[in-house]
Short mmCIF file of C-alpha atoms and ligand atoms in Angstrom, two decimals:
data_model
loop_
_atom_site.label_atom_id
_atom_site.label_comp_id
_atom_site.label_asym_id
_atom_site.label_seq_id
_atom_site.Cartn_x
_atom_site.Cartn_y
_atom_site.Cartn_z
CA UNK A 83 50.77 136.61 120.98
CA UNK A 84 53.85 138.76 122.58
CA UNK A 85 53.06 141.27 120.04
CA UNK A 86 49.75 142.19 120.18
CA UNK A 87 48.54 145.33 118.83
CA UNK A 88 51.69 147.02 118.87
CA UNK A 89 52.95 148.63 115.70
CA UNK A 90 56.50 148.54 114.65
CA UNK A 91 58.21 150.18 111.93
CA UNK A 92 61.54 147.92 110.37
CA UNK A 93 64.21 149.62 108.15
CA UNK A 94 65.55 146.94 105.62
CA UNK A 95 62.15 145.06 106.03
CA UNK A 96 62.25 143.87 102.51
CA UNK A 97 64.97 141.14 102.89
CA UNK A 98 67.12 138.85 105.46
CA UNK A 99 67.18 139.62 108.51
CA UNK A 100 64.08 142.61 108.38
CA UNK A 101 61.97 140.53 106.66
CA UNK A 102 62.37 137.45 109.46
CA UNK A 103 61.50 140.82 111.94
CA UNK A 104 58.79 141.19 109.90
CA UNK A 105 57.22 137.72 110.08
CA UNK A 106 57.92 137.06 113.29
CA UNK A 107 56.35 140.57 114.83
CA UNK A 108 53.37 139.74 112.62
CA UNK A 109 52.97 136.08 114.30
CA UNK A 110 52.90 137.74 117.46
CA UNK A 111 50.15 140.43 116.98
CA UNK A 112 52.10 143.24 115.87
CA UNK A 113 51.22 145.90 113.10
CA UNK A 114 54.08 146.38 110.78
CA UNK A 115 55.84 149.00 108.95
CA UNK A 116 58.68 147.83 105.95
CA UNK A 117 60.89 150.76 105.36
CA UNK A 118 63.34 149.49 102.80
CA UNK A 119 64.91 150.78 99.73
CA UNK A 120 63.21 147.82 97.00
CA UNK A 121 59.69 148.55 95.94
CA UNK A 122 59.78 145.17 94.82
CA UNK A 123 60.90 143.43 97.72
CA UNK A 124 58.30 145.48 99.49
CA UNK A 125 55.74 144.62 96.98
CA UNK A 126 56.71 140.59 97.62
CA UNK A 127 56.47 141.11 101.33
CA UNK A 128 52.74 142.97 101.75
CA UNK A 129 51.27 140.52 99.46
CA UNK A 130 52.62 137.84 101.39
CA UNK A 131 51.60 139.28 104.74
CA UNK A 132 48.00 140.79 103.64
CA UNK A 133 46.89 143.88 106.00
CA UNK A 134 48.89 143.52 108.92
CA UNK A 135 52.09 145.26 107.25
CA UNK A 136 52.29 148.22 104.81
CA UNK A 137 55.06 149.25 102.81
CA UNK A 138 57.21 152.54 102.48
CA UNK A 139 59.78 152.43 100.01
CA UNK A 140 62.41 155.04 100.29
CA UNK A 141 66.10 155.78 101.11
CA UNK A 142 67.19 155.46 104.78
CA UNK A 143 69.66 158.19 104.08
CA UNK A 144 67.65 160.89 103.09
CA UNK A 145 65.41 162.56 106.26
CA UNK A 146 62.25 163.30 104.19
CA UNK A 147 62.27 159.45 103.59
CA UNK A 148 62.53 158.43 107.02
CA UNK A 149 59.95 161.13 108.07
CA UNK A 150 57.31 160.17 105.58
CA UNK A 151 58.23 156.33 107.07
CA UNK A 152 57.05 157.05 110.34
CA UNK A 153 53.98 159.55 108.97
CA UNK A 154 53.00 156.30 106.74
CA UNK A 155 53.16 153.95 110.00
CA UNK A 156 51.08 156.39 111.88
CA UNK A 157 48.19 156.96 109.31
CA UNK A 158 47.79 153.63 109.39
CA UNK A 159 48.18 152.02 112.78
CA UNK A 160 47.48 154.78 114.89
CA UNK A 161 50.52 154.84 116.54
CA UNK A 162 54.48 153.75 116.86
CA UNK A 163 56.04 151.46 119.72
CA UNK A 164 59.12 149.82 118.22
CA UNK A 165 61.46 150.99 115.61
CA UNK A 166 63.70 148.58 114.46
CA UNK A 167 67.13 150.09 112.66
CA UNK A 168 67.72 147.41 110.45
CA UNK A 169 68.95 148.27 106.76
CA UNK A 170 72.56 148.00 105.80
CA UNK A 171 75.39 146.89 103.44
CA UNK A 172 78.63 145.43 103.69
CA UNK A 173 81.77 145.40 102.16
CA UNK A 174 83.16 141.90 101.72
CA UNK A 175 85.86 141.98 104.01
CA UNK A 176 87.49 144.15 101.83
CA UNK A 177 91.22 145.08 102.71
CA UNK A 178 91.97 148.63 103.06
CA UNK A 179 95.88 147.80 101.62
CA UNK A 180 93.91 146.45 98.43
CA UNK A 181 91.46 149.14 97.88
CA UNK A 182 92.46 152.26 95.53
CA UNK A 183 92.67 155.66 96.91
CA UNK A 184 89.96 157.37 95.06
CA UNK A 185 87.42 154.58 95.76
CA UNK A 186 88.08 154.60 99.44
CA UNK A 187 86.89 158.45 99.90
CA UNK A 188 83.14 157.29 98.00
CA UNK A 189 83.29 154.05 100.08
CA UNK A 190 83.54 155.18 103.15
CA UNK A 191 80.71 157.72 102.45
CA UNK A 192 78.37 155.06 101.33
CA UNK A 193 79.52 152.63 104.10
CA UNK A 194 78.44 155.42 106.84
CA UNK A 195 75.54 156.95 105.09
CA UNK A 196 73.55 153.86 105.42
CA UNK A 197 74.68 151.52 107.79
CA UNK A 198 75.27 154.63 110.87
CA UNK A 199 73.57 157.99 109.44
CA UNK A 200 70.68 155.52 108.43
CA UNK A 201 70.26 154.79 111.62
CA UNK A 202 70.20 158.14 113.13
CA UNK A 203 67.80 159.46 111.04
CA UNK A 204 65.37 156.84 111.69
CA UNK A 205 65.49 157.42 115.51
CA UNK A 206 65.46 161.81 114.57
CA UNK A 207 62.15 160.63 112.71
CA UNK A 208 60.72 158.13 115.10
CA UNK A 209 61.38 159.50 118.34
CA UNK A 210 58.30 161.89 118.83
CA UNK A 211 56.13 159.03 118.26
CA UNK A 212 58.21 156.70 120.64
CA UNK A 213 57.88 159.54 123.05
CA UNK A 214 54.21 159.75 122.65
CA UNK A 215 53.99 155.98 123.22
CA UNK A 216 56.97 155.40 125.31
CA UNK A 217 58.02 152.65 123.21
CA UNK A 218 61.48 151.63 122.33
CA UNK A 219 64.48 151.32 119.49
CA UNK A 220 66.39 148.09 118.71
CA UNK A 221 69.25 148.06 116.13
CA UNK A 222 70.78 146.07 113.97
CA UNK A 223 74.85 145.67 115.31
CA UNK A 224 77.01 143.26 114.17
CA UNK A 225 79.65 140.16 115.31
CA UNK A 226 81.61 143.25 113.44
CA UNK A 227 80.38 145.80 116.26
CA UNK A 228 82.66 143.55 118.96
CA UNK A 229 85.72 141.59 116.75
CA UNK A 230 87.82 141.77 113.67
CA UNK A 231 87.55 139.55 110.49
CA UNK A 232 83.87 139.98 110.19
CA UNK A 233 84.42 142.54 107.62
CA UNK A 234 86.60 144.79 106.29
CA UNK A 235 87.56 148.34 108.31
CA UNK A 236 84.38 150.24 107.06
CA UNK A 237 82.23 147.72 107.94
CA UNK A 238 83.69 147.24 111.18
CA UNK A 239 84.09 151.02 112.08
CA UNK A 240 80.17 150.81 111.11
CA UNK A 241 79.09 148.18 113.15
CA UNK A 242 81.06 149.70 116.51
CA UNK A 243 79.84 153.54 115.49
CA UNK A 244 76.25 151.87 116.26
CA UNK A 245 77.02 150.11 119.57
CA UNK A 246 77.99 153.95 120.39
CA UNK A 247 75.24 155.54 118.85
CA UNK A 248 72.88 153.02 120.99
CA UNK A 249 75.04 153.85 124.48
CA UNK A 250 74.61 157.80 123.71
CA UNK A 251 70.85 157.33 122.79
CA UNK A 252 69.92 155.27 125.80
CA UNK A 253 71.75 157.86 127.92
CA UNK A 254 69.71 160.57 126.25
CA UNK A 255 66.37 159.45 125.40
CA UNK A 256 66.36 157.95 129.59
CA UNK A 257 63.45 157.36 131.12
CA UNK A 258 60.79 157.96 127.69
CA UNK A 259 62.61 155.68 125.18
CA UNK A 260 64.58 152.51 125.53
CA UNK A 261 67.44 151.72 123.29
CA UNK A 262 69.09 148.53 122.21
CA UNK A 263 71.10 146.46 119.54
CA UNK A 264 70.93 142.86 118.30
CA UNK A 265 74.50 142.02 117.13
CA UNK A 266 74.07 138.90 115.09
CA UNK A 267 76.67 136.49 113.13
CA UNK A 268 76.54 135.24 109.79
CA UNK A 269 72.71 135.63 108.77
CA UNK A 270 71.52 132.61 106.18
CA UNK A 271 68.59 133.86 104.20
CA UNK A 272 70.66 137.27 103.95
CA UNK A 273 70.62 139.11 100.58
CA UNK A 274 73.49 141.81 102.25
CA UNK A 275 74.62 143.90 99.32
CA UNK A 276 78.00 145.19 98.50
CA UNK A 277 79.24 149.08 98.39
CA UNK A 278 78.36 150.39 95.01
CA UNK A 279 81.61 152.11 95.13
CA UNK A 280 83.98 149.32 95.52
CA UNK A 281 82.49 147.39 92.37
CA UNK A 282 80.88 145.17 94.65
CA UNK A 283 77.42 145.50 93.30
CA UNK A 284 77.07 141.68 91.15
CA UNK A 285 78.58 139.92 93.91
CA UNK A 286 76.20 137.57 95.81
CA UNK A 287 75.53 137.04 99.44
CA UNK A 288 73.52 134.35 99.25
CA UNK A 289 76.09 132.50 97.43
CA UNK A 290 78.55 132.48 100.23
CA UNK A 291 79.06 129.21 101.55
CA UNK A 292 78.00 130.26 104.88
CA UNK A 293 77.31 126.97 106.43
CA UNK A 294 80.87 125.72 105.94
CA UNK A 295 82.56 129.39 106.79
CA UNK A 296 80.18 129.39 110.35
CA UNK A 297 81.24 125.35 110.87
CA UNK A 298 84.88 126.85 110.61
CA UNK A 299 84.55 130.30 112.62
CA UNK A 300 81.72 129.39 115.38
CA UNK A 301 81.88 127.52 118.62
CA UNK A 302 78.36 126.21 117.73
CA UNK A 303 79.41 125.08 114.40
CA UNK A 304 76.74 126.03 112.05
CA UNK A 305 75.30 128.84 110.40
CA UNK A 306 71.98 130.30 111.98
CA UNK A 307 69.39 131.27 109.39
CA UNK A 308 68.00 134.97 110.08
CA UNK A 309 64.61 133.16 111.10
CA UNK A 310 66.43 132.28 114.29
CA UNK A 311 67.67 135.69 115.17
CA UNK A 312 64.18 137.01 115.24
CA UNK A 313 63.27 135.78 118.48
CA UNK A 314 65.98 138.70 120.12
CA UNK A 315 63.84 141.29 118.76
CA UNK A 316 60.58 140.03 119.75
CA UNK A 317 62.57 140.03 123.40
CA UNK A 318 63.47 143.41 122.91
CA UNK A 319 60.28 144.88 121.37
CA UNK A 320 57.90 142.62 124.40
CA UNK A 321 56.69 145.43 127.04
CA UNK A 322 56.15 142.48 129.28
CA UNK A 323 60.00 141.31 129.29
CA UNK A 324 61.91 144.33 128.12
CA UNK A 325 61.25 147.60 131.07
CA UNK A 326 64.93 147.32 132.93
CA UNK A 327 66.97 147.18 129.90
CA UNK A 328 68.24 150.04 127.82
CA UNK A 329 71.77 150.66 126.06
CA UNK A 330 72.33 147.09 125.71
CA UNK A 331 73.47 144.94 122.75
CA UNK A 332 73.15 141.30 122.79
CA UNK A 333 75.54 139.17 121.39
CA UNK A 334 73.75 136.80 119.81
CA UNK A 335 76.27 135.25 117.03
CA UNK A 336 76.70 131.20 117.67
CA UNK A 337 79.59 132.01 120.09
CA UNK A 338 82.05 133.82 118.07
CA UNK A 339 84.08 135.31 120.53
CA UNK A 340 83.87 132.25 123.01
CA UNK A 341 86.70 130.05 120.70
CA UNK A 342 89.47 130.91 124.04
CA UNK A 343 92.94 130.25 122.94
P1 LIG B 572 69.48 142.42 103.43
O1 LIG B 572 69.93 143.05 102.10
O2 LIG B 572 68.86 140.60 102.70
O3 LIG B 572 68.50 143.10 104.30
C1 LIG B 572 68.82 144.24 103.90
C2 LIG B 572 67.71 145.44 103.51
O4 LIG B 572 68.27 146.47 103.58
C3 LIG B 572 67.46 145.12 101.99
O5 LIG B 572 66.38 144.39 101.67
C4 LIG B 572 68.00 145.92 100.96
O6 LIG B 572 67.08 146.96 100.05
C5 LIG B 572 67.58 147.63 102.59
N1 LIG B 572 68.31 148.20 102.26
C6 LIG B 572 69.81 148.55 102.00
N2 LIG B 572 70.30 149.93 101.59
C7 LIG B 572 69.30 150.83 102.13
C8 LIG B 572 68.69 151.72 102.05
N3 LIG B 572 69.78 152.81 101.68
N4 LIG B 572 67.85 152.36 102.04
C9 LIG B 572 66.59 151.62 102.68
N5 LIG B 572 66.67 149.92 102.69
C10 LIG B 572 68.25 149.76 102.26
O7 LIG B 572 70.88 141.62 104.59
P2 LIG B 572 70.84 141.44 106.04
O8 LIG B 572 71.89 140.74 105.72
O9 LIG B 572 69.49 141.26 106.36
O10 LIG B 572 71.29 142.91 106.73
C11 LIG B 572 70.25 143.23 107.91
C12 LIG B 572 71.21 143.75 108.99
O11 LIG B 572 72.00 143.09 109.33
C13 LIG B 572 72.01 145.17 108.40
O12 LIG B 572 72.43 145.57 109.28
C14 LIG B 572 73.63 144.07 108.59
O13 LIG B 572 74.90 144.77 108.29
C15 LIG B 572 73.59 143.09 109.40
N6 LIG B 572 74.09 141.95 109.63
C16 LIG B 572 74.43 140.80 108.77
C17 LIG B 572 74.96 139.96 108.74
C18 LIG B 572 74.80 138.81 107.84
O14 LIG B 572 75.83 137.86 107.61
N7 LIG B 572 74.22 139.09 106.85
C19 LIG B 572 76.11 139.28 109.84
C20 LIG B 572 75.49 140.80 110.81
C21 LIG B 572 74.61 141.66 110.64
#
């Protein structure tokens, strides 16, 4: 019970990695508020986990929704110790060369609004409660935060931006609130959505041959399931073990950069 009586808010907690973090946090004794745009997914997770979680439906791109999520969380559980910023979308590695000019402008806005603005707004909304609890923020970065080839120009740019955001927030919020990130590689059990403006609404991440792809790409030669990534988020949320760390991003990606020449 590494997170006994701790309270967390997880954006994108209805599916994939976010859902695995929620389940693991509950196993470790935490109360969790799930903030997701999908009512159905929220219902499914809250039904499965009972009274230890609540769900808030909303869009991470909206300041009012982020604030409402924090208010509901504190109303239900009395405080907030950990914000996990995690909701995100992918561009299916769409190349800039093949992207039409008119789609590019709205695709850029959609991608940055969810993957970067969503994190900044969640941080701003959670900050007053995290100052009170001397808590922490944990953001989902990606292998694409460090290496090319895990997305197109838009996705890779957003995930690099997340690293800069984490460092600046860690600098600004010290010594009150710690800010760290986890950079996973390909995630089994994910339903990562594409960009509407690029016509990717119908593409299903779950149908990718992830295990085969990861076997070729990774020194550790397999895909890892969302559940296998969740422990890193326990580490950063565990007040006993995380006190010295702020501004760090943990590469937790099957060793993607360790191929050598
Ligand atoms: P997922 O689609 O399974 O889960 C993401 C959740 O975020 C969904 O439930 C979705 O409804 C929610 N969401 C999306 N946009 C939202 C919005 N505007 N407002 C509120 N909720 C919204 O995907 P996942 O793979 O678990 O992705 C989680 C994070 O992991 C993302 O930040 C992603 O970039 C990152 N990541 C994923 C992979 C991968 O291989 N899937 C690899 C590295 C990093």
